[in-house]
mmCIF file of C-alpha atoms and ligand atoms in Angstrom:
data_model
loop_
_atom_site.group_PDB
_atom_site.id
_atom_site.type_symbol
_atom_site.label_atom_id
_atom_site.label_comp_id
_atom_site.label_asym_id
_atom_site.label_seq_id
_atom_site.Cartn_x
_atom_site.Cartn_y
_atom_site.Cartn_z
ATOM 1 C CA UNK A 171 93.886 77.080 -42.863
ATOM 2 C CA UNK A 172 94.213 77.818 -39.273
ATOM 3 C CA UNK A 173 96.040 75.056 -37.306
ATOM 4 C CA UNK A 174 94.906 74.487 -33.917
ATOM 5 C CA UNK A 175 96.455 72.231 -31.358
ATOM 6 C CA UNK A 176 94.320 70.024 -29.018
ATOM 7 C CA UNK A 177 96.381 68.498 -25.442
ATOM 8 C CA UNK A 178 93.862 66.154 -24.246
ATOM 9 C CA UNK A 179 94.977 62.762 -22.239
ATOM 10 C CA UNK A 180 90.924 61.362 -22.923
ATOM 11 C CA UNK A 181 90.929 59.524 -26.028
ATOM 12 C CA UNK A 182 86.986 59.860 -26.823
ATOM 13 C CA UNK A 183 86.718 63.811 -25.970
ATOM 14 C CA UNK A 184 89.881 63.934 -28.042
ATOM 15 C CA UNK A 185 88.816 61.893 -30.967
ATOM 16 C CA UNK A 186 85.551 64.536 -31.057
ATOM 17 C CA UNK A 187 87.499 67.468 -31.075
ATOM 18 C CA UNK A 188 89.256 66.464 -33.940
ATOM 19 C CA UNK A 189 86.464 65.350 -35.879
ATOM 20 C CA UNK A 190 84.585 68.844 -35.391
ATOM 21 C CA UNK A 191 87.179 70.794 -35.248
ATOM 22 C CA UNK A 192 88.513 68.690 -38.746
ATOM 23 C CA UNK A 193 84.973 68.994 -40.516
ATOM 24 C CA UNK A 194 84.930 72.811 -39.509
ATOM 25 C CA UNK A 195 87.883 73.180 -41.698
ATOM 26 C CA UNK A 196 90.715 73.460 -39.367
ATOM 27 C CA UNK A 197 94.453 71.844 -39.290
ATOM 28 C CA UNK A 198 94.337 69.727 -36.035
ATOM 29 C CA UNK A 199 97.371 68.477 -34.369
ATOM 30 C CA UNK A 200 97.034 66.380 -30.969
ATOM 31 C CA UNK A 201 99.061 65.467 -28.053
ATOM 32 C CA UNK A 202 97.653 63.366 -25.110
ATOM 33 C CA UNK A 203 99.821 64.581 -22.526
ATOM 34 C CA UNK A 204 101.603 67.899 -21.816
ATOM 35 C CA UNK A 205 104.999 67.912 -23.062
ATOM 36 C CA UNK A 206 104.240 66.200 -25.903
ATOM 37 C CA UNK A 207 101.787 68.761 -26.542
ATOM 38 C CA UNK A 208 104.545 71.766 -25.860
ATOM 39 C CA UNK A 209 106.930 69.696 -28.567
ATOM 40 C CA UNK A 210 104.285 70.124 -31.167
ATOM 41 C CA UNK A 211 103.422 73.764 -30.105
ATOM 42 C CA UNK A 212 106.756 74.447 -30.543
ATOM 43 C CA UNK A 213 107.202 72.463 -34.037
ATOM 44 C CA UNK A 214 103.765 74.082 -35.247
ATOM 45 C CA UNK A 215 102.819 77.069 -33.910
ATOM 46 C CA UNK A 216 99.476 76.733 -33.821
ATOM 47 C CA UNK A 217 96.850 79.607 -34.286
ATOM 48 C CA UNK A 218 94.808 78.207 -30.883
ATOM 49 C CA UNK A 219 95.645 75.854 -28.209
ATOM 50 C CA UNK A 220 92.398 73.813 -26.728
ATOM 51 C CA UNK A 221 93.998 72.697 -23.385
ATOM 52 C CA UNK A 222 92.879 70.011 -20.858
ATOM 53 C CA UNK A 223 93.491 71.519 -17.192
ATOM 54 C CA UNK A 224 93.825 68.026 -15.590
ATOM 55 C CA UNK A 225 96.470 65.781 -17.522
ATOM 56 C CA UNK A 226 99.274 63.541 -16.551
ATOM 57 C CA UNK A 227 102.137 64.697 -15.815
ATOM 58 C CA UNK A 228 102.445 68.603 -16.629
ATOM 59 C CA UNK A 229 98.540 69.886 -15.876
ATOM 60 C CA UNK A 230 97.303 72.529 -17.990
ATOM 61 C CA UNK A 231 98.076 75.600 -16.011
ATOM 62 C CA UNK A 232 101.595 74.583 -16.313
ATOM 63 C CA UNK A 233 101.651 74.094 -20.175
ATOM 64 C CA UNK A 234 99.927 76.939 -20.309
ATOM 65 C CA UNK A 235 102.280 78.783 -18.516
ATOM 66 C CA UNK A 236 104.806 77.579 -20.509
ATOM 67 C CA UNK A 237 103.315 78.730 -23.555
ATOM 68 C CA UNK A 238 103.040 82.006 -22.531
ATOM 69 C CA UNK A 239 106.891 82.456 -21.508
ATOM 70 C CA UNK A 240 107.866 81.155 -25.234
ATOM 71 C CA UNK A 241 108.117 84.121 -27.270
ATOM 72 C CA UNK A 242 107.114 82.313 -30.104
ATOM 73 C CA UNK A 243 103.898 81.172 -28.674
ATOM 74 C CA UNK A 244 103.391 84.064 -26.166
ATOM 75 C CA UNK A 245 100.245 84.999 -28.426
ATOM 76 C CA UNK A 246 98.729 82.066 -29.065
ATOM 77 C CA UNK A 247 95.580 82.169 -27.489
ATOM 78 C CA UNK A 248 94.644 79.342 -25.537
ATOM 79 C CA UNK A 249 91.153 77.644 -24.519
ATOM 80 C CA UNK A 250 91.036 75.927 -21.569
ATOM 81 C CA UNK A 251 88.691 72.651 -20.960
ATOM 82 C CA UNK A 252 87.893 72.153 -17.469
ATOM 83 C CA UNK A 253 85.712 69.343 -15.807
ATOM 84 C CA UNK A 254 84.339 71.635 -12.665
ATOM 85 C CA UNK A 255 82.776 74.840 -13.251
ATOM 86 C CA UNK A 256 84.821 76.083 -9.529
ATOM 87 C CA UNK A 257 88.291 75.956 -11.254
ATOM 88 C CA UNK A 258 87.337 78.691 -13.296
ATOM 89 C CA UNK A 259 88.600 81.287 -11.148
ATOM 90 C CA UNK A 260 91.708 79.978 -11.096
ATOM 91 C CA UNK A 261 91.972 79.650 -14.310
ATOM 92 C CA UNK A 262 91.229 83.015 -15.281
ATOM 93 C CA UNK A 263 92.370 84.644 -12.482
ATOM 94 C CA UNK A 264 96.257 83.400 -12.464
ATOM 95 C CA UNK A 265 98.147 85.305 -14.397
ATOM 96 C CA UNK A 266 98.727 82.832 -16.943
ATOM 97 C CA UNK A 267 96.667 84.086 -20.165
ATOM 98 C CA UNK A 268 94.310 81.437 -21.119
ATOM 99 C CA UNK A 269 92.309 82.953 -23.187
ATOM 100 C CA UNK A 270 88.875 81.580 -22.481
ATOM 101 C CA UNK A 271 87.498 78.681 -21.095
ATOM 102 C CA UNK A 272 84.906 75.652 -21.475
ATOM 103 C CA UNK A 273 83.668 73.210 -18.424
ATOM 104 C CA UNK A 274 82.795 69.907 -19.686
ATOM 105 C CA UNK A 275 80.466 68.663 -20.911
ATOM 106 C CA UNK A 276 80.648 70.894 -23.966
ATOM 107 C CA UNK A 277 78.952 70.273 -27.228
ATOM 108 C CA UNK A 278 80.896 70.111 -29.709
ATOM 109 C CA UNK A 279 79.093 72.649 -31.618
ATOM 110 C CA UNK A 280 79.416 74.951 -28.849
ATOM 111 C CA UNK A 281 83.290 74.703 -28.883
ATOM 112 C CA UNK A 282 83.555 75.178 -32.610
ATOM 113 C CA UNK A 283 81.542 78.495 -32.623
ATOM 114 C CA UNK A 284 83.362 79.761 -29.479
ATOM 115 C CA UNK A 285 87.078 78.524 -31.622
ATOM 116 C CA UNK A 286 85.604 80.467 -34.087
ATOM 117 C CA UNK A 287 85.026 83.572 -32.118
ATOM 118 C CA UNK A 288 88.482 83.527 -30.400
ATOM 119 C CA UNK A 289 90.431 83.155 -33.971
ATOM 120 C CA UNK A 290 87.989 85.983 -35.553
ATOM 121 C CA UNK A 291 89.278 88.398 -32.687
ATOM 122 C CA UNK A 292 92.999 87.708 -32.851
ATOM 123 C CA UNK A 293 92.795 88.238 -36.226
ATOM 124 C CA UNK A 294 90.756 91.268 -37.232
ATOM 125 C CA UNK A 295 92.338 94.377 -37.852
ATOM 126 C CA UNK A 296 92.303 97.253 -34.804
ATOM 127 C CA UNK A 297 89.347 98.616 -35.072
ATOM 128 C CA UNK A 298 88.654 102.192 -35.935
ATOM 129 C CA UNK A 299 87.774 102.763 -32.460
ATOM 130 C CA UNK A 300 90.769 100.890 -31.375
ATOM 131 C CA UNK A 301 92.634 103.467 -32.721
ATOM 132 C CA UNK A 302 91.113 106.185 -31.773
ATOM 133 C CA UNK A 303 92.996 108.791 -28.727
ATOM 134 C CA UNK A 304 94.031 107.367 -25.567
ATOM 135 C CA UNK A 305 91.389 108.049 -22.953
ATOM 136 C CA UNK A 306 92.185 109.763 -19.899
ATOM 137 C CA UNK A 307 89.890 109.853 -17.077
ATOM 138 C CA UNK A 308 90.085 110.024 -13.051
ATOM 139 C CA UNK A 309 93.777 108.319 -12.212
ATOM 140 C CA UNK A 310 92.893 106.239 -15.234
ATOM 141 C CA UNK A 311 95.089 106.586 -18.572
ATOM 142 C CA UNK A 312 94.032 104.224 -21.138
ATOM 143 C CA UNK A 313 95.932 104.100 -24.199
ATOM 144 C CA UNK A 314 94.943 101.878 -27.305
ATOM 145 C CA UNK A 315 97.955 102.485 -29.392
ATOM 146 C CA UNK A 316 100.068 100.963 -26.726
ATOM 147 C CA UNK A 317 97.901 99.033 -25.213
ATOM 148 C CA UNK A 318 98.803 100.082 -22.202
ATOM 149 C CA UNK A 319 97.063 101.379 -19.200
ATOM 150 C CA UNK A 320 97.602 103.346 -16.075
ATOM 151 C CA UNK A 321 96.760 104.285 -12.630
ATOM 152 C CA UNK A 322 98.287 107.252 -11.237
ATOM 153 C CA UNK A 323 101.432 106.767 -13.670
ATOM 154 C CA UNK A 324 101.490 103.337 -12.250
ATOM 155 C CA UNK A 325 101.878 101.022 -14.941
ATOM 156 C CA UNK A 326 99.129 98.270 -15.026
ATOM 157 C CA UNK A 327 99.369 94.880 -16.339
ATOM 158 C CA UNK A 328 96.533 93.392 -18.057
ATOM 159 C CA UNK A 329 96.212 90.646 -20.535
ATOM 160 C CA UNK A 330 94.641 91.017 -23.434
ATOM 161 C CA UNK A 331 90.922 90.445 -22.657
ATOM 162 C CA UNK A 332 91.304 92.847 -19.437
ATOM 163 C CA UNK A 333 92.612 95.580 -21.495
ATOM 164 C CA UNK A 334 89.718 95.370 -24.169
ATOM 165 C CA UNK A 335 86.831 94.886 -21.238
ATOM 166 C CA UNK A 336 88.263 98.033 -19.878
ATOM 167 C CA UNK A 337 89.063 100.007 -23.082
ATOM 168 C CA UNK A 338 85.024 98.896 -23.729
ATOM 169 C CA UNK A 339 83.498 100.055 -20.766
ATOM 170 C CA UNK A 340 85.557 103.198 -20.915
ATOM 171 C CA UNK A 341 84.564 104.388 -24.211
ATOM 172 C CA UNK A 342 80.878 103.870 -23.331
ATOM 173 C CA UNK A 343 81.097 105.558 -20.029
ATOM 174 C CA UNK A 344 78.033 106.100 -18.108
ATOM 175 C CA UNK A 345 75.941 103.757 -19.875
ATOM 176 C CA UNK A 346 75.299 100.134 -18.669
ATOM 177 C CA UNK A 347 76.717 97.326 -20.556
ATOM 178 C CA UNK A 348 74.960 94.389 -20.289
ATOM 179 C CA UNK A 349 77.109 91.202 -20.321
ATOM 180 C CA UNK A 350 75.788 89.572 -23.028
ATOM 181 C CA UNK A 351 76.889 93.495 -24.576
ATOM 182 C CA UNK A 352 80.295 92.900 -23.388
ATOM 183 C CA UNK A 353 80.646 88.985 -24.032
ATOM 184 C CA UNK A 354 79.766 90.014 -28.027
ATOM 185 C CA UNK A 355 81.980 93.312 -28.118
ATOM 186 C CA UNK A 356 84.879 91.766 -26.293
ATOM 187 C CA UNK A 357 84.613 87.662 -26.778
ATOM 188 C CA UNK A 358 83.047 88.471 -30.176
ATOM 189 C CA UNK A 359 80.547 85.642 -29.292
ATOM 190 C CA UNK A 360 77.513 86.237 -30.746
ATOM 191 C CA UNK A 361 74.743 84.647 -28.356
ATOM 192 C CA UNK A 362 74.979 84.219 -24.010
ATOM 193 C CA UNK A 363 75.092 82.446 -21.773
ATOM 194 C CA UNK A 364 78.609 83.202 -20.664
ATOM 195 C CA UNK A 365 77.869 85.741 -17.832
ATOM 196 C CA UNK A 366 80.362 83.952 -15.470
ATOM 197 C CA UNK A 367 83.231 84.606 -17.816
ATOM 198 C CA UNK A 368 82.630 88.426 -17.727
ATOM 199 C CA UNK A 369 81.873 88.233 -13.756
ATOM 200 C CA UNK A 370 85.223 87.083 -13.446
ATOM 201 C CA UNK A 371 87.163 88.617 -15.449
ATOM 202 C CA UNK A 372 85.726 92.280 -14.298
ATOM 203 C CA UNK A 373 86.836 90.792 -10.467
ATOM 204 C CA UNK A 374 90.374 90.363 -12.156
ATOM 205 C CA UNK A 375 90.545 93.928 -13.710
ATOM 206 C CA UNK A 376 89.250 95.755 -10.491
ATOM 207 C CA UNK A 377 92.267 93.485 -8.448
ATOM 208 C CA UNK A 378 94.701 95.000 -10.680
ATOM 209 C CA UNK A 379 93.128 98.881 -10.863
ATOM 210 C CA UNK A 380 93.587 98.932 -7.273
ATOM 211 C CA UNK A 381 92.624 102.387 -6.322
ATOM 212 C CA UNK A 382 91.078 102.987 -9.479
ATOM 213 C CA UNK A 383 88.953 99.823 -8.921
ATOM 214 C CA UNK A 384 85.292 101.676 -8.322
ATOM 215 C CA UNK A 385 85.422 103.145 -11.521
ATOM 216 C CA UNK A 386 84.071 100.331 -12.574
ATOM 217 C CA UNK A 387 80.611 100.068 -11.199
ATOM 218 C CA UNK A 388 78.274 96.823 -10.997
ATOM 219 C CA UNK A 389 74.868 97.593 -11.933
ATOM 220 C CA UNK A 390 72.841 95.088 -10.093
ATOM 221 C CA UNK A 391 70.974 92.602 -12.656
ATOM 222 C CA UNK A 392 71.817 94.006 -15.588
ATOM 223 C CA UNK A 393 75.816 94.507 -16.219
ATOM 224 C CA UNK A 394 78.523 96.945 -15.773
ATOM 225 C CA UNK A 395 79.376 100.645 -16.380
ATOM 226 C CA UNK A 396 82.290 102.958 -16.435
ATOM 227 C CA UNK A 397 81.590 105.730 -14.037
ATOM 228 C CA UNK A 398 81.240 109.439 -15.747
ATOM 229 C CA UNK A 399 82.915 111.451 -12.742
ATOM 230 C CA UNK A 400 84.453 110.516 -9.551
ATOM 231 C CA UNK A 401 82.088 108.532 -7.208
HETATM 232 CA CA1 CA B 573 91.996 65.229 -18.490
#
């Protein structure tokens, strides 16, 4: 049974989570502020952290920080909640790992299904194209076995999600992916809705490709593609 941890300082959205997350068949544990919640990560080691951005005391961003330096707990993935849709960037684009994200008000439902999804993915075995030869294209090197990619034999540092939008788009060059493509291929979520979260994190990657950045191209209105050849 996968045990998930849920830091959340209001007692109703709190009491929900548990119940749904409880009835979906999952271990909960609970902390209402932030260092109670990193005691119990640490005790527990959870399989997901749901974290509140806004609590008392430590916020979010700096639990989840904190989680992230702990090499215990450096790959537990973490789901943030957030009250206003305009903190996503910042939650997403520091360099602090969260996982995914949900603004409230979520339905439950929703939050279960997207749980679901995140556990599913950090648990299924490499796939067979996962392990396939690195890909080398333009500056780009991008090498699955490692994980690792880079740009002119500058080492890049992407977190987990960056490095599997990219590896996707690469290894479907010059054909548009559409973001509800890339939301099931890389979130493993299976319906949309979520074209913000790939919108962002795409903004993220091309920061960190630098010179390499415009080999990913937007296709305007329907998604993104890996160029073929240099533009
Ligand atoms: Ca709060």
């Amino acid at each position: 049974m996968a045990k998930i941890l849920i830091v959340e300082d209001e007692p109703d959205i709190l009491e929900l989570l548990s119940y749904n997350l409880r009835q979906a068949g999952y271990e909960v544990f609970t902390a209402a502020e932030g260092e109670e919640g990193l005691r119990l990560a640490e005790e527990q080691i959870p399989d997901l952290v749901v974290l509140d951005l806004m609590l008392p005391g430590m916020d979010g961003l700096e639990l989840c920080r904190l989680l992230k330096q702990r090499e215990s707990l450096r790959r537990v993935p973490v789901l943030m909640l957030t009250a206003k849709a305009e903190e996503v960037d910042r939650i997403v684009g520091l360099e602090l790992g969260a996982d995914d994200y949900v603004t409230k008000p979520f339905s439950p439902r929703e939050l279960v299904l997207r749980i679901k999804a995140i556990l599913r993915r950090g648990t299924a075995k490499p796939e067979e194209d996962e392990v396939e030869g690195r890909i080398a294209i333009g500056p780009l090197v991008i090498d699955p076995t490692a994980h690792q990619v880079q740009v002119a034999s500058r080492t890049v540092d992407l977190t987990a999600t960056e490095f599997r939008l990219l590896h996707t788009l690469a290894q479907r060059r010059g054909r548009v992916q559409t973001r509800d493509e890339l939301l099931e291929v890389v979130w493993g979520y299976q319906y949309s809705g979520y074209g913000r979260t790939v919108d962002t994190h795409i903004r993220r990657l091309r920061e960190k490709l630098g010179e390499a950045c415009d080999w990913v191209e937007t296709v305007r209105g329907v998604g993104y593609r890996f160029r073929r050849e240099p533009g």
